[in-house]
């Protein structure tokens, strides 16, 4: 291949810029040029495509967000839109594409592969919800951001002798909640994977808080994954009201929201982004597409995109039990 494209798609994640930066460096090192596609598939269909240079990108690998922009594109959900996207790819002389995004973006990449365009998926999402890889790019930074925020909230909860509920992102995956809950020593962690198997019993959570309070705890933290009752609006408030009613304790809820998607990417996110991108460029250089890149047991891996999408995400149950056990002791 002489020319490849790169796009970022779906929800943004810290480390996407490191993917763009290293795509250009790794491709240029192999004598290939890189076309940057703005705002994911939407920009592709609208022909917002230009050649990227290392000079233009500067040190963008330091920065959060994505300098190419990202978007959700309805047209890609139709065959006409997918055909148009493939036509534009060929118009610009692009022979293969790196798609950095989540599972939705991967499905888009798969439809381009089906139209004869080699694509490689890189896991760019804070949610860590792609089962084939131990880590997604952006997850580590989001966990650090949410942890810092949780510690700040705990300061004020402690001063006022209150319990705090903190809702973190992750869509239908509880990994951010589990990581944050573990490292802040949360009193309770609620994640969707457990909820699907055995719905949380409000009475049990209330009993745990009442017990902690009767043992002398004047404050504490509950970490709630947004995936628990994903479709319920104001789920943190609903939980808060239910627990106040049952315990009589002073409880406040905070939804961390979009701050979790921003900020300088952590060392781990950048390092994985750079290493995974190197693999992606190498694959395209060899003419190989229809694959996704990830990390397993600290090794960079690649696998078939369809197989990867079929894998079912699970939570680390041992880690969850450990976090819950440690959080129940005062
Ligand atoms: P993420 O990639 O973070 O999971 P989305 O699920 O919103 O985010 O997907 C991002 C974009 O990928 C969508 O807006 C759409 O353009 C494209 N996409 C998602 N699913 C498909 C699909 N089945 N076929 C083609 N394109 C898709």
CSV table of C-alpha atoms and ligand atoms in Angstrom, one decimal:
chain,number,residue,atom,x,y,z
A,1,UNK,CA,0.0,0.0,0.0
A,2,UNK,CA,1.1,3.5,-0.7
A,3,UNK,CA,-1.7,5.5,1.0
A,4,UNK,CA,-3.7,4.8,4.1
A,5,UNK,CA,-6.4,6.7,5.9
A,6,UNK,CA,-7.1,7.2,9.6
A,7,UNK,CA,-10.3,8.2,11.3
A,8,UNK,CA,-11.6,8.5,14.9
A,9,UNK,CA,-15.3,7.6,15.5
A,10,UNK,CA,-17.9,7.3,18.2
A,11,UNK,CA,-17.3,8.5,21.7
A,12,UNK,CA,-13.9,10.3,22.0
A,13,UNK,CA,-11.2,9.0,24.3
A,14,UNK,CA,-7.9,10.3,25.6
A,15,UNK,CA,-5.1,8.7,23.4
A,16,UNK,CA,-6.9,9.0,20.1
A,17,UNK,CA,-4.4,11.8,19.2
A,18,UNK,CA,-1.6,9.4,20.0
A,19,UNK,CA,-3.1,7.0,17.4
A,20,UNK,CA,-3.3,9.7,14.7
A,21,UNK,CA,0.3,10.9,15.6
A,22,UNK,CA,1.8,7.4,15.4
A,23,UNK,CA,-0.2,6.4,12.3
A,24,UNK,CA,1.6,9.2,10.5
A,25,UNK,CA,5.0,8.4,11.9
A,26,UNK,CA,4.7,4.6,11.4
A,27,UNK,CA,3.3,5.0,7.8
A,28,UNK,CA,6.0,7.6,6.8
A,29,UNK,CA,8.7,5.3,8.1
A,30,UNK,CA,7.4,2.7,5.6
A,31,UNK,CA,7.1,5.2,2.7
A,32,UNK,CA,3.3,5.4,2.9
A,33,UNK,CA,1.3,8.6,3.0
A,34,UNK,CA,-1.6,9.2,5.4
A,35,UNK,CA,-5.0,10.8,4.7
A,36,UNK,CA,-6.7,12.2,7.8
A,37,UNK,CA,-10.5,11.8,7.7
A,38,UNK,CA,-12.4,14.4,9.8
A,39,UNK,CA,-15.3,13.5,12.1
A,40,UNK,CA,-15.3,9.8,11.5
A,41,UNK,CA,-17.6,8.3,8.8
A,42,UNK,CA,-19.6,11.5,8.6
A,43,UNK,CA,-16.5,13.4,7.4
A,44,UNK,CA,-15.6,10.6,5.1
A,45,UNK,CA,-19.0,10.7,3.3
A,46,UNK,CA,-18.8,14.5,3.1
A,47,UNK,CA,-15.3,14.2,1.6
A,48,UNK,CA,-13.5,16.0,4.4
A,49,UNK,CA,-10.2,14.3,3.9
A,50,UNK,CA,-6.7,15.8,3.7
A,51,UNK,CA,-3.2,14.5,3.8
A,52,UNK,CA,-1.6,14.6,7.3
A,53,UNK,CA,2.0,15.6,7.9
A,54,UNK,CA,4.1,15.1,11.0
A,55,UNK,CA,4.7,18.8,11.1
A,56,UNK,CA,1.0,19.6,11.2
A,57,UNK,CA,0.4,17.2,14.0
A,58,UNK,CA,3.3,18.5,16.1
A,59,UNK,CA,3.2,17.0,19.6
A,60,UNK,CA,-0.6,16.3,19.5
A,61,UNK,CA,0.0,12.9,21.1
A,62,UNK,CA,0.1,14.8,24.4
A,63,UNK,CA,-3.4,16.1,24.1
A,64,UNK,CA,-6.8,14.7,25.0
A,65,UNK,CA,-9.7,14.5,22.5
A,66,UNK,CA,-9.0,13.9,18.8
A,67,UNK,CA,-7.6,16.5,16.4
A,68,UNK,CA,-9.5,14.9,13.6
A,69,UNK,CA,-12.8,15.2,15.4
A,70,UNK,CA,-15.3,12.4,15.9
A,71,UNK,CA,-18.9,12.0,15.2
A,72,UNK,CA,-21.8,9.5,15.0
A,73,UNK,CA,-23.0,9.0,11.4
A,74,UNK,CA,-26.5,7.8,10.6
A,75,UNK,CA,-25.8,7.4,6.9
A,76,UNK,CA,-23.3,4.5,7.7
A,77,UNK,CA,-26.3,2.5,9.0
A,78,UNK,CA,-27.7,2.2,5.5
A,79,UNK,CA,-26.2,0.3,2.5
A,80,UNK,CA,-26.3,3.5,0.4
A,81,UNK,CA,-24.2,5.3,3.0
A,82,UNK,CA,-21.7,2.5,3.2
A,83,UNK,CA,-21.4,2.3,-0.6
A,84,UNK,CA,-20.8,6.1,-0.7
A,85,UNK,CA,-18.2,5.8,2.0
A,86,UNK,CA,-16.4,3.1,0.0
A,87,UNK,CA,-16.6,5.2,-3.1
A,88,UNK,CA,-15.0,8.2,-1.4
A,89,UNK,CA,-12.2,6.0,0.0
A,90,UNK,CA,-11.3,5.0,-3.6
A,91,UNK,CA,-11.7,8.5,-4.9
A,92,UNK,CA,-9.0,9.7,-2.6
A,93,UNK,CA,-6.7,6.8,-3.5
A,94,UNK,CA,-6.9,5.4,0.1
A,95,UNK,CA,-6.0,1.7,0.1
A,96,UNK,CA,-6.6,0.8,3.7
A,97,UNK,CA,-8.1,2.5,6.8
A,98,UNK,CA,-7.3,2.6,10.5
A,99,UNK,CA,-10.6,3.1,12.5
A,100,UNK,CA,-10.1,4.1,16.1
A,101,UNK,CA,-13.3,3.8,18.1
A,102,UNK,CA,-15.6,1.4,19.9
A,103,UNK,CA,-17.7,-1.6,18.8
A,104,UNK,CA,-20.1,0.6,16.7
A,105,UNK,CA,-17.1,2.1,14.8
A,106,UNK,CA,-15.8,-1.5,14.3
A,107,UNK,CA,-19.1,-2.5,12.7
A,108,UNK,CA,-18.7,0.4,10.3
A,109,UNK,CA,-15.1,-0.8,9.6
A,110,UNK,CA,-16.4,-4.3,8.9
A,111,UNK,CA,-18.9,-2.9,6.3
A,112,UNK,CA,-16.0,-1.2,4.5
A,113,UNK,CA,-14.0,-4.4,4.6
A,114,UNK,CA,-17.0,-6.2,3.0
A,115,UNK,CA,-16.7,-3.6,0.2
A,116,UNK,CA,-13.1,-4.6,-0.4
A,117,UNK,CA,-11.3,-1.9,1.7
A,118,UNK,CA,-8.9,-3.4,4.2
A,119,UNK,CA,-9.6,-1.9,7.6
A,120,UNK,CA,-8.0,-2.2,11.0
A,121,UNK,CA,-9.8,-1.4,14.2
A,122,UNK,CA,-8.0,0.2,17.2
A,123,UNK,CA,-9.9,0.2,20.5
A,124,UNK,CA,-10.5,3.9,21.2
A,125,UNK,CA,-13.1,4.1,24.0
A,126,UNK,CA,-12.9,4.9,27.7
A,127,UNK,CA,-15.5,2.2,28.5
A,128,UNK,CA,-13.1,-0.9,28.2
A,129,UNK,CA,-16.1,-2.7,26.8
A,130,UNK,CA,-14.3,-4.7,24.0
A,131,UNK,CA,-14.0,-8.2,25.2
A,132,UNK,CA,-11.0,-9.2,23.0
A,133,UNK,CA,-8.6,-6.7,24.5
A,134,UNK,CA,-7.6,-6.3,28.2
A,135,UNK,CA,-7.5,-2.5,27.8
A,136,UNK,CA,-9.0,0.0,25.5
A,137,UNK,CA,-7.2,3.3,24.7
A,138,UNK,CA,-8.6,6.0,27.1
A,139,UNK,CA,-9.8,3.7,29.8
A,140,UNK,CA,-6.8,4.2,32.0
A,141,UNK,CA,-7.0,8.0,31.8
A,142,UNK,CA,-10.7,7.9,32.5
A,143,UNK,CA,-10.1,5.7,35.6
A,144,UNK,CA,-7.5,8.2,36.9
A,145,UNK,CA,-9.8,11.2,36.2
A,146,UNK,CA,-12.8,9.5,38.0
A,147,UNK,CA,-10.6,8.4,40.9
A,148,UNK,CA,-9.3,11.9,41.4
A,149,UNK,CA,-12.8,13.3,41.3
A,150,UNK,CA,-14.0,10.6,43.7
A,151,UNK,CA,-11.3,11.5,46.2
A,152,UNK,CA,-12.3,15.1,46.1
A,153,UNK,CA,-15.9,14.3,46.6
A,154,UNK,CA,-14.9,12.1,49.6
A,155,UNK,CA,-13.1,15.1,51.2
A,156,UNK,CA,-16.3,17.0,51.3
A,157,UNK,CA,-18.5,14.0,52.2
A,158,UNK,CA,-16.1,13.3,55.2
A,159,UNK,CA,-16.2,16.9,56.4
A,160,UNK,CA,-20.0,16.9,56.4
A,161,UNK,CA,-20.5,13.3,57.7
A,162,UNK,CA,-22.3,12.3,54.5
A,163,UNK,CA,-22.3,9.3,52.2
A,164,UNK,CA,-21.7,10.0,48.5
A,165,UNK,CA,-22.9,8.2,45.4
A,166,UNK,CA,-20.7,8.8,42.4
A,167,UNK,CA,-21.9,7.7,39.0
A,168,UNK,CA,-19.2,6.9,36.5
A,169,UNK,CA,-19.3,6.2,32.7
A,170,UNK,CA,-18.8,2.9,30.9
A,171,UNK,CA,-22.0,2.4,29.0
A,172,UNK,CA,-23.0,-1.2,29.7
A,173,UNK,CA,-19.6,-2.2,31.1
A,174,UNK,CA,-18.7,-1.8,34.8
A,175,UNK,CA,-14.9,-1.8,34.5
A,176,UNK,CA,-14.5,2.0,35.3
A,177,UNK,CA,-16.7,1.6,38.3
A,178,UNK,CA,-14.9,-1.5,39.5
A,179,UNK,CA,-11.4,0.1,39.1
A,180,UNK,CA,-12.3,3.3,40.8
A,181,UNK,CA,-14.3,1.6,43.5
A,182,UNK,CA,-11.4,-0.7,44.3
A,183,UNK,CA,-8.8,2.0,44.5
A,184,UNK,CA,-10.8,4.4,46.6
A,185,UNK,CA,-12.0,1.6,48.9
A,186,UNK,CA,-15.7,2.2,48.1
A,187,UNK,CA,-18.3,0.9,50.5
A,188,UNK,CA,-20.3,-0.4,47.7
A,189,UNK,CA,-19.8,-0.8,43.9
A,190,UNK,CA,-22.7,-1.3,41.6
A,191,UNK,CA,-21.9,-2.7,38.1
A,192,UNK,CA,-24.3,-3.9,35.3
A,193,UNK,CA,-22.7,-7.3,34.9
A,194,UNK,CA,-23.6,-8.3,38.4
A,195,UNK,CA,-27.0,-6.5,38.2
A,196,UNK,CA,-27.9,-8.6,35.1
A,197,UNK,CA,-27.2,-11.9,36.9
A,198,UNK,CA,-28.7,-11.0,40.3
A,199,UNK,CA,-30.5,-7.6,40.4
A,200,UNK,CA,-29.2,-5.5,43.3
A,201,UNK,CA,-31.5,-5.5,46.3
A,202,UNK,CA,-31.9,-2.0,47.7
A,203,UNK,CA,-32.6,-3.4,51.1
A,204,UNK,CA,-29.2,-5.1,51.2
A,205,UNK,CA,-27.3,-2.0,50.1
A,206,UNK,CA,-29.3,0.0,52.7
A,207,UNK,CA,-28.5,-2.6,55.4
A,208,UNK,CA,-24.8,-2.4,54.5
A,209,UNK,CA,-24.8,1.4,54.9
A,210,UNK,CA,-26.8,1.3,58.2
A,211,UNK,CA,-24.4,-1.3,59.6
A,212,UNK,CA,-21.4,0.8,58.6
A,213,UNK,CA,-23.0,3.8,60.2
A,214,UNK,CA,-23.8,1.9,63.4
A,215,UNK,CA,-20.2,0.8,63.6
A,216,UNK,CA,-19.1,4.4,63.6
A,217,UNK,CA,-18.6,5.3,59.9
A,218,UNK,CA,-19.7,8.9,59.4
A,219,UNK,CA,-19.2,9.0,55.7
A,220,UNK,CA,-18.5,6.7,52.8
A,221,UNK,CA,-18.7,6.3,49.0
A,222,UNK,CA,-20.8,4.2,46.7
A,223,UNK,CA,-19.6,3.9,43.1
A,224,UNK,CA,-22.4,3.4,40.6
A,225,UNK,CA,-21.7,2.4,36.9
A,226,UNK,CA,-24.0,4.2,34.5
A,227,UNK,CA,-24.8,0.8,32.9
A,228,UNK,CA,-26.8,-0.2,36.0
A,229,UNK,CA,-30.3,0.7,34.9
A,230,UNK,CA,-28.7,2.2,31.8
A,231,UNK,CA,-32.0,3.5,30.4
A,232,UNK,CA,-33.2,5.0,33.6
A,233,UNK,CA,-32.9,8.8,33.6
A,234,UNK,CA,-31.3,10.3,36.8
A,235,UNK,CA,-30.4,6.8,38.1
A,236,UNK,CA,-27.9,8.2,40.6
A,237,UNK,CA,-30.7,10.4,42.1
A,238,UNK,CA,-33.1,7.5,42.1
A,239,UNK,CA,-30.6,5.4,44.0
A,240,UNK,CA,-29.9,8.2,46.4
A,241,UNK,CA,-33.5,8.8,47.2
A,242,UNK,CA,-34.2,5.1,47.8
A,243,UNK,CA,-31.3,4.8,50.2
A,244,UNK,CA,-32.1,8.0,52.1
A,245,UNK,CA,-35.6,6.7,52.6
A,246,UNK,CA,-34.4,3.3,53.9
A,247,UNK,CA,-31.4,4.5,56.0
A,248,UNK,CA,-32.2,8.0,57.2
A,249,UNK,CA,-28.6,8.9,56.4
A,250,UNK,CA,-27.4,12.0,54.7
A,251,UNK,CA,-26.5,11.0,51.1
A,252,UNK,CA,-25.6,13.1,48.1
A,253,UNK,CA,-25.2,11.9,44.5
A,254,UNK,CA,-22.8,13.2,41.8
A,255,UNK,CA,-22.7,12.2,38.1
A,256,UNK,CA,-19.2,12.7,36.9
A,257,UNK,CA,-20.2,12.9,33.2
A,258,UNK,CA,-18.1,14.0,30.3
A,259,UNK,CA,-15.1,15.2,32.3
A,260,UNK,CA,-14.1,11.5,32.2
A,261,UNK,CA,-13.6,11.6,28.5
A,262,UNK,CA,-11.1,14.5,28.6
A,263,UNK,CA,-7.6,15.3,29.8
A,264,UNK,CA,-4.1,14.4,28.9
A,265,UNK,CA,-3.8,10.7,28.1
A,266,UNK,CA,-2.0,8.7,30.7
A,267,UNK,CA,1.4,7.0,30.1
A,268,UNK,CA,-0.4,3.7,29.8
A,269,UNK,CA,-3.0,4.9,27.3
A,270,UNK,CA,-0.3,6.6,25.1
A,271,UNK,CA,2.0,3.7,25.3
A,272,UNK,CA,-0.7,1.2,24.2
A,273,UNK,CA,-1.9,3.6,21.5
A,274,UNK,CA,1.5,3.9,20.0
A,275,UNK,CA,2.2,0.2,20.1
A,276,UNK,CA,-1.2,-0.8,18.8
A,277,UNK,CA,-1.0,1.7,16.0
A,278,UNK,CA,2.4,0.3,15.0
A,279,UNK,CA,0.8,-3.1,14.6
A,280,UNK,CA,-2.1,-1.6,12.6
A,281,UNK,CA,0.2,0.2,10.2
A,282,UNK,CA,2.3,-2.9,9.8
A,283,UNK,CA,-0.7,-5.0,8.9
A,284,UNK,CA,-2.0,-2.6,6.3
A,285,UNK,CA,1.5,-2.3,4.9
A,286,UNK,CA,1.4,-6.1,4.3
A,287,UNK,CA,-2.0,-5.6,2.7
A,288,UNK,CA,-3.9,-7.3,5.6
A,289,UNK,CA,-7.2,-5.9,6.7
A,290,UNK,CA,-10.4,-6.9,8.5
A,291,UNK,CA,-8.6,-7.2,11.8
A,292,UNK,CA,-8.6,-5.4,15.2
A,293,UNK,CA,-5.6,-4.8,17.4
A,294,UNK,CA,-5.5,-5.0,21.2
A,295,UNK,CA,-3.5,-6.0,24.2
A,296,UNK,CA,-3.6,-9.3,26.1
A,297,UNK,CA,-1.3,-10.1,29.0
A,298,UNK,CA,0.8,-7.1,28.0
A,299,UNK,CA,1.3,-8.3,24.5
A,300,UNK,CA,0.0,-6.6,21.4
A,301,UNK,CA,-2.3,-8.9,19.5
A,302,UNK,CA,-4.5,-8.7,16.4
A,303,UNK,CA,-7.5,-10.8,15.5
A,304,UNK,CA,-10.4,-11.1,13.0
A,305,UNK,CA,-12.9,-8.2,13.4
A,306,UNK,CA,-16.0,-10.4,13.2
A,307,UNK,CA,-14.6,-12.8,15.9
A,308,UNK,CA,-13.7,-9.9,18.1
A,309,UNK,CA,-17.2,-8.5,17.9
A,310,UNK,CA,-18.7,-11.8,18.8
A,311,UNK,CA,-16.8,-12.1,22.1
A,312,UNK,CA,-18.8,-11.4,25.2
A,313,UNK,CA,-17.6,-8.9,27.8
A,314,UNK,CA,-17.4,-10.1,31.4
A,315,UNK,CA,-16.4,-8.4,34.6
A,316,UNK,CA,-13.5,-9.6,36.7
A,317,UNK,CA,-15.6,-11.3,39.4
A,318,UNK,CA,-12.7,-12.0,41.7
A,319,UNK,CA,-11.7,-8.4,41.7
A,320,UNK,CA,-15.3,-7.3,42.2
A,321,UNK,CA,-15.6,-9.7,45.2
A,322,UNK,CA,-12.3,-8.4,46.7
A,323,UNK,CA,-13.3,-4.8,46.3
A,324,UNK,CA,-16.7,-5.5,47.9
A,325,UNK,CA,-15.2,-7.5,50.7
A,326,UNK,CA,-12.6,-4.8,51.6
A,327,UNK,CA,-15.2,-2.1,51.3
A,328,UNK,CA,-17.4,-3.8,53.9
A,329,UNK,CA,-14.8,-3.7,56.7
A,330,UNK,CA,-14.4,-0.7,59.0
B,1,LIG,P1,-18.6,3.6,19.3
B,1,LIG,O1,-17.7,3.3,18.2
B,1,LIG,O2,-17.9,4.4,20.4
B,1,LIG,O3,-19.2,2.3,19.9
B,1,LIG,P2,-21.1,4.2,18.1
B,1,LIG,O4,-21.8,2.9,18.5
B,1,LIG,O5,-21.9,5.4,18.2
B,1,LIG,O6,-19.8,4.5,18.9
B,1,LIG,O7,-20.7,4.0,16.6
B,1,LIG,C1,-20.0,5.0,15.9
B,1,LIG,C2,-20.4,5.1,14.5
B,1,LIG,O8,-20.1,3.9,13.8
B,1,LIG,C3,-21.9,5.2,14.2
B,1,LIG,O9,-22.3,6.6,14.3
B,1,LIG,C4,-22.0,4.7,12.8
B,1,LIG,O10,-21.6,5.7,11.9
B,1,LIG,C5,-21.0,3.6,12.8
B,1,LIG,N1,-21.7,2.3,13.0
B,1,LIG,C6,-22.2,1.8,14.1
B,1,LIG,N2,-22.8,0.6,13.9
B,1,LIG,C7,-22.7,0.4,12.5
B,1,LIG,C8,-23.1,-0.6,11.7
B,1,LIG,N3,-23.8,-1.7,12.1
B,1,LIG,N4,-22.8,-0.5,10.3
B,1,LIG,C9,-22.1,0.6,9.9
B,1,LIG,N5,-21.7,1.6,10.7
B,1,LIG,C10,-22.0,1.5,12.0
